[in-house]
Amino acid sequence: MSTIQYNDVVQAHEKINAHIRRTDIHTSKTLNRLLDAEVYFKCENFQKTGAFKLRGALNALLNFNVLQRQKGVLAFSSGNHAQGIAYAAKILNIPAKILMPKDAPKSKVQATQGYGAEVIFYDRYTENREEIGKRLALEHEMTLIPSYNHPDIIAGQGTAAKELIEDVGQLDAIFVGLGGGGMLSGTLLTAHALLPNCKVYGVEPEAGNDGERSLQAGHIIQIDTPQTIADGAQVTSLGHFTFPIIQKYVADIQTVSDLELQQAMAFFAQRMKMIVEPTGCLGLAGLMKYRSLFKGKRVGVIITGGNIDLERYARLISKSEFI
Ligand SMILES: *Cc1c(COP(=O)(O)O)cnc(C)c1O
């Protein structure tokens, strides 16, 4: 198994830098007062395509050889990875096919097609997307790029934490949303290299606590697709590339409820004027839950994405009291 190192994050950053936005760091005086802490938000909701996934996607495609570039990339995703791959493929002039469920939200299908990718539909209830993906990749000689379990993806995602640490300096803790662990493992490699005493926490939805259970068990635990509003974290297991890094370096994995995510969404809207998708709220929700541990500390929170249909957004924040 290949060992991925912080140096891979540095190289990824050099490669993708010209194509990404160095997203802003935002703060909230209200929150800092409430927590008696200094909290720095890395706003990947303002990244091109609306989520950090572009970082890993670009890094993976920039590492393609000539033949791979010619034949193209294939990905399966109904969410931010699809848009990241489609956008990266477009600017690098690489053909892209994205496999999406027939019932994927129209806005996501249109965004992906808008970047020039060909969308292929499958039935998520009767067909297995991994099988279809593998078959199509073989048939068209395209390279399949998964959304988290890939060294180039992990290295690319680690560049967000690199920018955060370069911009704000010393941090006692960093909170990161956890799905399959691409973002968390990249952040861990970066934090371990730059701030060895900084504790990094992964935060996952309560309904999909496979990460927490895997950490306890000492091996990857597979679950059914979890029912949660955090659609970007509806994965069924960590990956064989991401898990060992998480196991080695993570301070802890925490879980939050959908209600806690909605409260964080409302906080971002009301206090910070930011639209953040439910999955993008995992980091803040985790910090809020364990806030008593971070009094007087400097804490980084990665806001991972902001893509959500307005109707759904309005529904989710309408009844939420914020924190
Ligand atoms: C994909 C995604 C995550 C989870 O990232 P992993 O690398 O799969 O752990 C979190 N937030 C958003 C917005 C995402 O799109």
GROMACS .gro file of C-alpha atoms and ligand atoms in nm:
model
  338
    1MET     CA    1   0.000   0.000   0.000
    2SER     CA    2   0.131   0.342  -0.087
    3THR     CA    3   0.208   0.573   0.200
    4ILE     CA    4   0.079   0.922   0.151
    5GLN     CA    5   0.276   1.200   0.314
    6TYR     CA    6   0.254   1.571   0.378
    7ASN     CA    7   0.497   1.624   0.091
    8ASP     CA    8   0.222   1.494  -0.141
    9VAL     CA    9  -0.003   1.772  -0.008
   10VAL     CA   10   0.268   2.030  -0.080
   11GLN     CA   11   0.308   1.900  -0.435
   12ALA     CA   12  -0.068   1.892  -0.485
   13HIS     CA   13  -0.089   2.254  -0.373
   14GLU     CA   14   0.176   2.362  -0.626
   15LYS     CA   15  -0.012   2.184  -0.904
   16ILE     CA   16  -0.366   2.302  -0.829
   17ASN     CA   17  -0.288   2.650  -0.698
   18ALA     CA   18  -0.345   2.831  -1.026
   19HIS     CA   19  -0.690   2.676  -1.066
   20ILE     CA   20  -0.843   2.709  -0.720
   21ARG     CA   21  -0.954   2.995  -0.504
   22ARG     CA   22  -0.755   3.051  -0.185
   23THR     CA   23  -1.072   3.073   0.021
   24ASP     CA   24  -1.115   3.331   0.296
   25ILE     CA   25  -1.096   3.279   0.668
   26HIS     CA   26  -1.403   3.420   0.846
   27THR     CA   27  -1.460   3.479   1.217
   28SER     CA   28  -1.759   3.567   1.436
   29LYS     CA   29  -1.724   3.785   1.744
   30THR     CA   30  -2.056   3.654   1.874
   31LEU     CA   31  -1.937   3.296   1.853
   32ASN     CA   32  -1.599   3.376   2.005
   33ARG     CA   33  -1.770   3.546   2.298
   34LEU     CA   34  -2.015   3.259   2.340
   35LEU     CA   35  -1.739   2.996   2.339
   36ASP     CA   36  -1.469   3.205   2.504
   37ALA     CA   37  -1.245   3.084   2.221
   38GLU     CA   38  -1.099   3.206   1.893
   39VAL     CA   39  -1.261   3.024   1.604
   40TYR     CA   40  -1.134   3.049   1.246
   41PHE     CA   41  -1.357   2.926   0.965
   42LYS     CA   42  -1.194   2.807   0.641
   43CYS     CA   43  -1.471   2.883   0.393
   44GLU     CA   44  -1.466   2.614   0.125
   45ASN     CA   45  -1.831   2.696   0.063
   46PHE     CA   46  -1.675   2.982  -0.137
   47GLN     CA   47  -1.447   2.747  -0.332
   48LYS     CA   48  -1.512   2.724  -0.707
   49THR     CA   49  -1.796   2.471  -0.758
   50GLY     CA   50  -1.905   2.542  -0.399
   51ALA     CA   51  -1.706   2.275  -0.216
   52PHE     CA   52  -1.352   2.157  -0.138
   53LYS     CA   53  -1.390   1.852  -0.364
   54LEU     CA   54  -1.243   2.052  -0.653
   55ARG     CA   55  -0.902   2.037  -0.484
   56GLY     CA   56  -0.873   1.659  -0.492
   57ALA     CA   57  -1.036   1.633  -0.834
   58LEU     CA   58  -0.787   1.876  -0.988
   59ASN     CA   59  -0.492   1.702  -0.828
   60ALA     CA   60  -0.607   1.362  -0.955
   61LEU     CA   61  -0.660   1.487  -1.311
   62LEU     CA   62  -0.335   1.686  -1.318
   63ASN     CA   63  -0.156   1.359  -1.244
   64PHE     CA   64  -0.307   1.185  -1.549
   65ASN     CA   65  -0.064   1.072  -1.819
   66VAL     CA   66  -0.117   1.156  -2.186
   67LEU     CA   67  -0.326   0.848  -2.261
   68GLN     CA   68  -0.543   0.897  -1.953
   69ARG     CA   69  -0.606   1.257  -2.053
   70GLN     CA   70  -0.708   1.146  -2.399
   71LYS     CA   71  -0.946   0.873  -2.284
   72GLY     CA   72  -1.096   1.074  -2.000
   73VAL     CA   73  -1.224   1.044  -1.646
   74LEU     CA   74  -1.522   0.864  -1.502
   75ALA     CA   75  -1.677   0.930  -1.161
   76PHE     CA   76  -1.988   0.828  -0.976
   77SER     CA   77  -2.141   1.086  -0.748
   78SER     CA   78  -2.463   1.278  -0.713
   79GLY     CA   79  -2.294   1.554  -0.525
   80ASN     CA   80  -1.992   1.775  -0.492
   81HIS     CA   81  -1.739   1.525  -0.625
   82ALA     CA   82  -1.929   1.514  -0.955
   83GLN     CA   83  -1.913   1.890  -0.988
   84GLY     CA   84  -1.547   1.897  -0.886
   85ILE     CA   85  -1.450   1.636  -1.145
   86ALA     CA   86  -1.666   1.793  -1.416
   87TYR     CA   87  -1.519   2.139  -1.357
   88ALA     CA   88  -1.159   2.012  -1.335
   89ALA     CA   89  -1.205   1.805  -1.652
   90LYS     CA   90  -1.341   2.106  -1.836
   91ILE     CA   91  -1.055   2.339  -1.754
   92LEU     CA   92  -0.798   2.069  -1.830
   93ASN     CA   93  -0.973   1.969  -2.150
   94ILE     CA   94  -1.028   1.608  -2.045
   95PRO     CA   95  -1.347   1.420  -2.142
   96ALA     CA   96  -1.564   1.328  -1.840
   97LYS     CA   97  -1.854   1.094  -1.778
   98ILE     CA   98  -2.039   1.114  -1.448
   99LEU     CA   99  -2.268   0.841  -1.326
  100MET     CA  100  -2.564   0.979  -1.130
  101PRO     CA  101  -2.881   0.832  -0.985
  102LYS     CA  102  -3.192   0.894  -1.200
  103ASP     CA  103  -3.351   1.081  -0.911
  104ALA     CA  104  -3.056   1.313  -0.842
  105PRO     CA  105  -3.159   1.676  -0.781
  106LYS     CA  106  -3.201   1.860  -1.113
  107SER     CA  107  -2.977   2.144  -1.001
  108LYS     CA  108  -2.686   1.904  -0.947
  109VAL     CA  109  -2.740   1.730  -1.281
  110GLN     CA  110  -2.758   2.066  -1.458
  111ALA     CA  111  -2.450   2.201  -1.281
  112THR     CA  112  -2.252   1.892  -1.382
  113GLN     CA  113  -2.374   1.907  -1.742
  114GLY     CA  114  -2.310   2.279  -1.742
  115TYR     CA  115  -1.940   2.208  -1.684
  116GLY     CA  116  -1.947   1.997  -1.997
  117ALA     CA  117  -1.951   1.648  -1.850
  118GLU     CA  118  -2.172   1.373  -1.990
  119VAL     CA  119  -2.414   1.253  -1.723
  120ILE     CA  120  -2.513   0.886  -1.733
  121PHE     CA  121  -2.810   0.784  -1.521
  122TYR     CA  122  -2.865   0.465  -1.324
  123ASP     CA  123  -3.136   0.337  -1.094
  124ARG     CA  124  -3.001   0.353  -0.739
  125TYR     CA  125  -3.256   0.101  -0.613
  126THR     CA  126  -3.191  -0.175  -0.866
  127GLU     CA  127  -2.843  -0.110  -1.002
  128ASN     CA  128  -2.498  -0.108  -0.840
  129ARG     CA  129  -2.312   0.207  -0.931
  130GLU     CA  130  -1.972   0.062  -0.859
  131GLU     CA  131  -2.031  -0.225  -1.100
  132ILE     CA  132  -2.162   0.009  -1.368
  133GLY     CA  133  -1.875   0.248  -1.306
  134LYS     CA  134  -1.614  -0.025  -1.341
  135ARG     CA  135  -1.779  -0.165  -1.654
  136LEU     CA  136  -1.805   0.177  -1.821
  137ALA     CA  137  -1.447   0.266  -1.729
  138LEU     CA  138  -1.325  -0.058  -1.884
  139GLU     CA  139  -1.544  -0.021  -2.192
  140HIS     CA  140  -1.429   0.335  -2.263
  141GLU     CA  141  -1.076   0.294  -2.121
  142MET     CA  142  -1.151   0.584  -1.887
  143THR     CA  143  -0.989   0.630  -1.547
  144LEU     CA  144  -1.224   0.596  -1.252
  145ILE     CA  145  -1.162   0.855  -0.981
  146PRO     CA  146  -1.336   0.784  -0.649
  147SER     CA  147  -1.451   1.065  -0.420
  148TYR     CA  148  -1.225   0.986  -0.124
  149ASN     CA  149  -1.033   0.658  -0.138
  150HIS     CA  150  -0.743   0.768  -0.359
  151PRO     CA  151  -0.397   0.909  -0.271
  152ASP     CA  152  -0.429   1.206  -0.509
  153ILE     CA  153  -0.770   1.293  -0.368
  154ILE     CA  154  -0.641   1.280  -0.009
  155ALA     CA  155  -0.337   1.496  -0.096
  156GLY     CA  156  -0.557   1.749  -0.279
  157GLN     CA  157  -0.806   1.780   0.008
  158GLY     CA  158  -0.517   1.838   0.250
  159THR     CA  159  -0.440   2.168   0.078
  160ALA     CA  160  -0.736   2.340   0.249
  161ALA     CA  161  -0.586   2.281   0.594
  162LYS     CA  162  -0.246   2.390   0.460
  163GLU     CA  163  -0.391   2.727   0.359
  164LEU     CA  164  -0.579   2.755   0.689
  165ILE     CA  165  -0.265   2.699   0.895
  166GLU     CA  166  -0.053   2.925   0.673
  167ASP     CA  167  -0.311   3.201   0.713
  168VAL     CA  168  -0.392   3.183   1.085
  169GLY     CA  169  -0.084   3.022   1.240
  170GLN     CA  170  -0.095   2.827   1.563
  171LEU     CA  171  -0.416   2.629   1.629
  172ASP     CA  172  -0.501   2.404   1.922
  173ALA     CA  173  -0.765   2.209   1.735
  174ILE     CA  174  -0.922   2.168   1.391
  175PHE     CA  175  -1.274   2.035   1.324
  176VAL     CA  176  -1.346   1.862   0.995
  177GLY     CA  177  -1.659   1.697   0.854
  178LEU     CA  178  -1.620   1.326   0.789
  179GLY     CA  179  -1.775   1.117   0.513
  180GLY     CA  180  -1.532   0.873   0.354
  181GLY     CA  181  -1.238   1.053   0.509
  182GLY     CA  182  -1.058   1.217   0.215
  183MET     CA  183  -1.081   1.559   0.376
  184LEU     CA  184  -1.004   1.432   0.726
  185SER     CA  185  -0.701   1.226   0.627
  186GLY     CA  186  -0.556   1.510   0.417
  187THR     CA  187  -0.610   1.750   0.706
  188LEU     CA  188  -0.443   1.507   0.946
  189LEU     CA  189  -0.131   1.473   0.731
  190THR     CA  190  -0.106   1.851   0.705
  191ALA     CA  191  -0.172   1.930   1.070
  192HIS     CA  192   0.067   1.661   1.188
  193ALA     CA  193   0.346   1.810   0.974
  194LEU     CA  194   0.282   2.179   1.041
  195LEU     CA  195   0.134   2.181   1.393
  196PRO     CA  196   0.221   1.853   1.562
  197ASN     CA  197   0.039   1.951   1.884
  198CYS     CA  198  -0.285   2.050   1.712
  199LYS     CA  199  -0.570   1.805   1.776
  200VAL     CA  200  -0.778   1.721   1.471
  201TYR     CA  201  -1.135   1.598   1.516
  202GLY     CA  202  -1.354   1.430   1.256
  203VAL     CA  203  -1.727   1.494   1.288
  204GLU     CA  204  -1.981   1.261   1.129
  205PRO     CA  205  -2.361   1.236   1.136
  206GLU     CA  206  -2.500   1.031   1.427
  207ALA     CA  207  -2.693   0.810   1.186
  208GLY     CA  208  -2.373   0.722   1.000
  209ASN     CA  209  -2.126   0.669   1.282
  210ASP     CA  210  -1.923   0.406   1.098
  211GLY     CA  211  -1.609   0.619   1.145
  212GLU     CA  212  -1.645   0.625   1.523
  213ARG     CA  213  -1.717   0.252   1.527
  214SER     CA  214  -1.427   0.172   1.293
  215LEU     CA  215  -1.191   0.364   1.517
  216GLN     CA  216  -1.313   0.171   1.822
  217ALA     CA  217  -1.302  -0.164   1.644
  218GLY     CA  218  -0.960  -0.106   1.488
  219HIS     CA  219  -1.085  -0.201   1.141
  220ILE     CA  220  -1.315  -0.056   0.877
  221ILE     CA  221  -1.683  -0.109   0.958
  222GLN     CA  222  -1.939  -0.112   0.678
  223ILE     CA  223  -2.292   0.023   0.736
  224ASP     CA  224  -2.608   0.067   0.525
  225THR     CA  225  -2.654   0.409   0.362
  226PRO     CA  226  -2.730   0.632   0.662
  227GLN     CA  227  -3.045   0.846   0.676
  228THR     CA  228  -2.926   1.199   0.746
  229ILE     CA  229  -2.964   1.549   0.605
  230ALA     CA  230  -2.583   1.551   0.561
  231ASP     CA  231  -2.599   1.407   0.209
  232GLY     CA  232  -2.226   1.463   0.150
  233ALA     CA  233  -2.149   1.222   0.433
  234GLN     CA  234  -2.390   0.945   0.335
  235VAL     CA  235  -2.112   0.696   0.273
  236THR     CA  236  -2.115   0.338   0.391
  237SER     CA  237  -1.751   0.306   0.501
  238LEU     CA  238  -1.411   0.469   0.526
  239GLY     CA  239  -1.156   0.366   0.264
  240HIS     CA  240  -0.844   0.151   0.286
  241PHE     CA  241  -0.635   0.461   0.205
  242THR     CA  242  -0.814   0.697   0.444
  243PHE     CA  243  -0.867   0.472   0.747
  244PRO     CA  244  -0.500   0.404   0.838
  245ILE     CA  245  -0.422   0.777   0.834
  246ILE     CA  246  -0.727   0.853   1.048
  247GLN     CA  247  -0.644   0.572   1.287
  248LYS     CA  248  -0.288   0.697   1.325
  249TYR     CA  249  -0.344   1.068   1.376
  250VAL     CA  250  -0.703   1.161   1.465
  251ALA     CA  251  -0.769   1.302   1.816
  252ASP     CA  252  -1.124   1.167   1.812
  253ILE     CA  253  -1.430   1.116   1.596
  254GLN     CA  254  -1.748   1.285   1.714
  255THR     CA  255  -2.107   1.251   1.603
  256VAL     CA  256  -2.380   1.513   1.573
  257SER     CA  257  -2.754   1.493   1.511
  258ASP     CA  258  -2.942   1.638   1.216
  259LEU     CA  259  -3.096   1.892   1.454
  260GLU     CA  260  -2.750   2.009   1.558
  261LEU     CA  261  -2.661   2.048   1.189
  262GLN     CA  262  -2.974   2.257   1.133
  263GLN     CA  263  -2.882   2.479   1.427
  264ALA     CA  264  -2.537   2.533   1.278
  265MET     CA  265  -2.695   2.614   0.939
  266ALA     CA  266  -2.914   2.875   1.106
  267PHE     CA  267  -2.614   3.019   1.289
  268PHE     CA  268  -2.418   3.057   0.965
  269ALA     CA  269  -2.717   3.219   0.798
  270GLN     CA  270  -2.813   3.457   1.074
  271ARG     CA  271  -2.477   3.554   1.219
  272MET     CA  272  -2.232   3.509   0.935
  273LYS     CA  273  -2.454   3.562   0.628
  274MET     CA  274  -2.339   3.237   0.474
  275ILE     CA  275  -2.532   2.961   0.301
  276VAL     CA  276  -2.379   2.636   0.421
  277GLU     CA  277  -2.511   2.294   0.322
  278PRO     CA  278  -2.590   2.046   0.603
  279THR     CA  279  -2.271   1.845   0.548
  280GLY     CA  280  -2.071   2.167   0.554
  281CYS     CA  281  -2.196   2.227   0.910
  282LEU     CA  282  -2.048   1.912   1.063
  283GLY     CA  283  -1.733   2.087   1.189
  284LEU     CA  284  -1.913   2.368   1.372
  285ALA     CA  285  -2.177   2.131   1.511
  286GLY     CA  286  -1.899   1.914   1.654
  287LEU     CA  287  -1.725   2.211   1.811
  288MET     CA  288  -2.053   2.336   1.963
  289LYS     CA  289  -2.122   1.999   2.118
  290TYR     CA  290  -1.783   1.983   2.286
  291ARG     CA  291  -1.734   2.356   2.334
  292SER     CA  292  -1.648   2.330   2.705
  293LEU     CA  293  -1.321   2.156   2.612
  294PHE     CA  294  -1.204   2.447   2.397
  295LYS     CA  295  -1.230   2.749   2.627
  296GLY     CA  296  -0.939   2.985   2.568
  297LYS     CA  297  -0.825   2.783   2.263
  298ARG     CA  298  -0.761   2.871   1.901
  299VAL     CA  299  -0.977   2.646   1.688
  300GLY     CA  300  -1.001   2.600   1.311
  301VAL     CA  301  -1.324   2.480   1.151
  302ILE     CA  302  -1.343   2.379   0.786
  303ILE     CA  303  -1.673   2.473   0.625
  304THR     CA  304  -1.664   2.207   0.356
  305GLY     CA  305  -1.938   2.318   0.117
  306GLY     CA  306  -2.237   2.535   0.040
  307ASN     CA  307  -2.432   2.355  -0.230
  308ILE     CA  308  -2.799   2.310  -0.157
  309ASP     CA  309  -3.129   2.367  -0.340
  310LEU     CA  310  -3.289   2.685  -0.207
  311GLU     CA  311  -3.620   2.517  -0.134
  312ARG     CA  312  -3.454   2.254   0.080
  313TYR     CA  313  -3.236   2.516   0.247
  314ALA     CA  314  -3.536   2.727   0.342
  315ARG     CA  315  -3.715   2.423   0.481
  316LEU     CA  316  -3.417   2.318   0.693
  317ILE     CA  317  -3.346   2.656   0.850
  318SER     CA  318  -3.703   2.776   0.891
  319LYS     CA  319  -3.774   2.599   1.219
  320SER     CA  320  -3.426   2.606   1.368
  321GLU     CA  321  -3.331   2.811   1.667
  322PHE     CA  322  -2.968   2.897   1.623
  323ILE     CA  323  -2.746   2.780   1.907
  324LIG     C1  324  -1.761   1.510   0.038
  324LIG     C2  325  -1.797   1.608   0.141
  324LIG     C3  326  -1.765   1.588   0.277
  324LIG     C4  327  -1.696   1.463   0.326
  324LIG     O1  328  -1.571   1.446   0.269
  324LIG     P1  329  -1.495   1.307   0.274
  324LIG     O2  330  -1.365   1.332   0.209
  324LIG     O3  331  -1.579   1.208   0.197
  324LIG     O4  332  -1.486   1.266   0.416
  324LIG     C5  333  -1.797   1.686   0.367
  324LIG     N1  334  -1.861   1.799   0.329
  324LIG     C6  335  -1.895   1.822   0.201
  324LIG     C7  336  -1.965   1.947   0.167
  324LIG     C8  337  -1.864   1.727   0.102
  324LIG     O5  338  -1.900   1.750  -0.025
   0.00000   0.00000   0.00000
